[in-house]
Coordinates of C-alpha atoms in Angstrom, one line a residue:
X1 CA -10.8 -19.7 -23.2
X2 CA -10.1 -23.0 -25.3
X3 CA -10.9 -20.7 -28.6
X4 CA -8.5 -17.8 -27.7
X5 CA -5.3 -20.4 -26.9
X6 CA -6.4 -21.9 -30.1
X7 CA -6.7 -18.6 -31.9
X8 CA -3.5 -17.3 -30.4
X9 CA -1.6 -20.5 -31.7
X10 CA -2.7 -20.0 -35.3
X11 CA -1.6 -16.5 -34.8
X12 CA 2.1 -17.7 -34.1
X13 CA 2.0 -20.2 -36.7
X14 CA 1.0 -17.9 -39.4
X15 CA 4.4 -15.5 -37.8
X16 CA 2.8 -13.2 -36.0
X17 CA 4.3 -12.7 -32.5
X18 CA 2.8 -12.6 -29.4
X19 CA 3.9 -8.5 -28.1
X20 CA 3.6 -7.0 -24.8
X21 CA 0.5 -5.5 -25.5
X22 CA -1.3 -9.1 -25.9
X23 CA 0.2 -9.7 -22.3
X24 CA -1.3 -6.0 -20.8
X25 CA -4.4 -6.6 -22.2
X26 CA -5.4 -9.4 -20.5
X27 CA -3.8 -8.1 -17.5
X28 CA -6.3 -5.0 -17.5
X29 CA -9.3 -7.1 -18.8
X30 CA -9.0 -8.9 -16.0
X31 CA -8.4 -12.1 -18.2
X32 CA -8.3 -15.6 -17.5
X33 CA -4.8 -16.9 -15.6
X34 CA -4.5 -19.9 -17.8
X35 CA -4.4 -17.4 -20.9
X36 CA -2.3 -15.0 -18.8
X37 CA 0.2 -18.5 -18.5
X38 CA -0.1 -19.3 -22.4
X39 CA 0.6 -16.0 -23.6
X40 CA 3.7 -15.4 -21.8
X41 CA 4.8 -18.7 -22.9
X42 CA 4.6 -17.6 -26.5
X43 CA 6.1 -13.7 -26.1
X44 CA 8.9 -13.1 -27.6
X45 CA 10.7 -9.8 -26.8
X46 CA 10.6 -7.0 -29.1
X47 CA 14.4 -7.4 -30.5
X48 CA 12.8 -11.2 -31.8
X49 CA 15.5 -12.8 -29.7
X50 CA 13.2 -16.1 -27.7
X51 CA 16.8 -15.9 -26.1
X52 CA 16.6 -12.5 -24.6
X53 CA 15.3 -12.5 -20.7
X54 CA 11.5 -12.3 -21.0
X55 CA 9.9 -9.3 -19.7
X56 CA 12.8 -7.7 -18.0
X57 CA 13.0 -4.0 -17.3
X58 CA 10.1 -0.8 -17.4
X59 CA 7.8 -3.9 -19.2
X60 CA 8.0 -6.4 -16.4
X61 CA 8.0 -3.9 -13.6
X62 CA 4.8 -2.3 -15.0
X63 CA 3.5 -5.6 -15.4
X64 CA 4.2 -6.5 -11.7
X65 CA 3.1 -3.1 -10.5
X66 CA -0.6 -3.9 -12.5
X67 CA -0.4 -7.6 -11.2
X68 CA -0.6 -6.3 -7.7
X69 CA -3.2 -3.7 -7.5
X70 CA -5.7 -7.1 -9.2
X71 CA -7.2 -9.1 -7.2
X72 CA -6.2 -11.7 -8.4
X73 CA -2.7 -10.5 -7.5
X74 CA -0.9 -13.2 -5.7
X75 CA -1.9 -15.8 -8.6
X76 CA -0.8 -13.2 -11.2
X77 CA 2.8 -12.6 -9.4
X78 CA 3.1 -16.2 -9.3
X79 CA 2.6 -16.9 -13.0
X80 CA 4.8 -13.3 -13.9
X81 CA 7.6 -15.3 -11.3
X82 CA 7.3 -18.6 -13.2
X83 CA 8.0 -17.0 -16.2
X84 CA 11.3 -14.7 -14.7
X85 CA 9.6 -11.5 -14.4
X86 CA 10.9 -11.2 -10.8
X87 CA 12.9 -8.2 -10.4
X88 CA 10.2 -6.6 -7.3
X89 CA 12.3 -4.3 -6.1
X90 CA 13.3 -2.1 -9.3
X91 CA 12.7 1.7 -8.9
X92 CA 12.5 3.1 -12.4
X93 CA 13.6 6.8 -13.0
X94 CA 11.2 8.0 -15.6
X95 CA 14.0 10.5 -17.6
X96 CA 12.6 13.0 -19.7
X97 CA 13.2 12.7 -23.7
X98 CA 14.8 16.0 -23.6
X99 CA 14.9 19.2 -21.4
X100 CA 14.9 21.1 -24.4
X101 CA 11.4 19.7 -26.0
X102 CA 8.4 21.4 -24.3
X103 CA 6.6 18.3 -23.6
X104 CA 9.6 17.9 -20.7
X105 CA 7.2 19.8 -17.8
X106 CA 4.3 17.5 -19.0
X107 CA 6.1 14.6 -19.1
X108 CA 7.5 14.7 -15.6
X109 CA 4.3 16.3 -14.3
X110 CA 1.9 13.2 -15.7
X111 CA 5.1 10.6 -14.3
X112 CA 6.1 12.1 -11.1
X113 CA 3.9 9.5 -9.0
X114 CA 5.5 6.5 -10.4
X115 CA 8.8 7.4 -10.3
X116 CA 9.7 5.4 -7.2
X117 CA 7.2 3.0 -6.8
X118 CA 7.5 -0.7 -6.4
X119 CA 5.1 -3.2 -6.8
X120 CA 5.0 -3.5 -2.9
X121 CA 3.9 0.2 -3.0
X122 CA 0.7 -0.4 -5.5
X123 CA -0.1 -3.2 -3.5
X124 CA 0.0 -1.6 0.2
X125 CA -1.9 1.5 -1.4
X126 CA -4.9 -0.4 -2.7
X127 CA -4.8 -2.9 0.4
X128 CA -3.5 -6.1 -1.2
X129 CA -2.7 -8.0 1.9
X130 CA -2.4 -11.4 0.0
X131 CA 0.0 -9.6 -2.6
X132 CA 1.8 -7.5 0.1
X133 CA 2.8 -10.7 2.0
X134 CA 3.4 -12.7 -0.9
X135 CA 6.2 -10.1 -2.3
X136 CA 7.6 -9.9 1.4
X137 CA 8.0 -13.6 1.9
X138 CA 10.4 -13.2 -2.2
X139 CA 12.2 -10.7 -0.8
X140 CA 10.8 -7.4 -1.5
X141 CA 12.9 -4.5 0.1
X142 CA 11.8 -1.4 1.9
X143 CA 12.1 1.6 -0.6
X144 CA 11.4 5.1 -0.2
X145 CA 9.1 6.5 -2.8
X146 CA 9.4 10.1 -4.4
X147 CA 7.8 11.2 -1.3
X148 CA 10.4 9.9 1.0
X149 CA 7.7 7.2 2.6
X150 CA 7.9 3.8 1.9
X151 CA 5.5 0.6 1.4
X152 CA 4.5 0.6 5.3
X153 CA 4.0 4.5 4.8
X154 CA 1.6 4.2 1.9
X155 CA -0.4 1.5 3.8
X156 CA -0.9 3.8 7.1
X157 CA -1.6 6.6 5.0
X158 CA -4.6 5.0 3.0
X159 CA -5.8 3.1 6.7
X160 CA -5.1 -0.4 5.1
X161 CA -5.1 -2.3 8.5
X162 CA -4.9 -5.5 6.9
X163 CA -1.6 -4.7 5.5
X164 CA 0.0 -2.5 8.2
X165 CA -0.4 -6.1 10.0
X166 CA 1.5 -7.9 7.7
X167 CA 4.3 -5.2 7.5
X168 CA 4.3 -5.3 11.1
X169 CA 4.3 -8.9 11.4
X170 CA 7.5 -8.7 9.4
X171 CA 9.2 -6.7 11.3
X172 CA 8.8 -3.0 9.1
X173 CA 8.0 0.1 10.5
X174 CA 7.4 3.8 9.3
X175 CA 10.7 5.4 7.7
X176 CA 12.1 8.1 8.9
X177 CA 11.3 10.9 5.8
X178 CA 14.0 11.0 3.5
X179 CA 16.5 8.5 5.3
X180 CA 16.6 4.7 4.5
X181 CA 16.2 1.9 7.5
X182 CA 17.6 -1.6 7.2
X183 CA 15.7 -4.3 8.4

């Protein structure tokens, strides 16, 4: 781990930056946390501005969507919060490049699933307890997905027990399809 911080550094002094796709691979390698921590520390968003919010929009929510399905989830969100990738209850609308080009049907076809889906969603669907608590107790919101069910739907419909208990313990309960509920 000592070697890639080390190599990583030389990288950025020799001007090569540190791009989101440094950051996603050790998120789907499963890599170490302390790397995780040293390479958001370095990234510099794509418009070269160390000024501009850090991983803010589609990146970060991906990022916090991937963060909790791991399983190391709850110490991933905590190191994506430390470095202000925080917005948990963003609902990205995947829009077509254009109606006109034939890859629209594809496009919408291979996205339709993530449409509405918050990281509280991937982490009641793969039965994250740890990860579903953790994004309750920073304020995560109950949002319907593209299906008109939301987190505390996903979790009863994939039989995670473990996290219908937490939702419950919070006070959430099913939605009513296609209408909204305030807690």
């Amino acid at each position: 781990m000592e070697a890639g911080i080390e190599l990583l550094k030389t990288l950025q002094e020799r001007g090569i930056p540190i791009d989101l796709q440094a950051i996603n691979s050790i998120l789907w390698i499963g890599g170490d946390l302390a790397m995780l921590n040293h390479v958001l520390q370095l990234y510099i968003p794509d418009n070269r501005d160390p000024l501009s919010p850090a991983l803010g929009g589609s990146e970060g929510h991906e990022l916090l969507k991937a963060a909790a399905k791991s399983k190391e989830g709850t110490k991933i969100l905590q190191i994506l919060w430390k470095h202000r990738v925080t917005d948990i209850n963003r609902l990205p609308k995947i829009i077509p490049s254009s109606k006109s080009d034939p890859r629209h049907l594809t496009e919408l076809m291979m996205n339709h699933e993530l449409q509405r889906q918050t990281p509280l969603h991937c982490a009641a669907s793969v039965g994250n307890a740890a990860a579903v608590e953790w994004l309750i107790l920073k304020g995560a919101r109950p949002e319907l997905d593209n299906q008109g069910g939301n987190q505390y739907d996903v979790a009863k419909s994939r039989e995670r027990d473990e996290v219908i208990h937490i939702f419950e313990k919070y006070g959430w309960k099913p939605s009513e399809k296609g209408k909204r509920f305030n807690l």
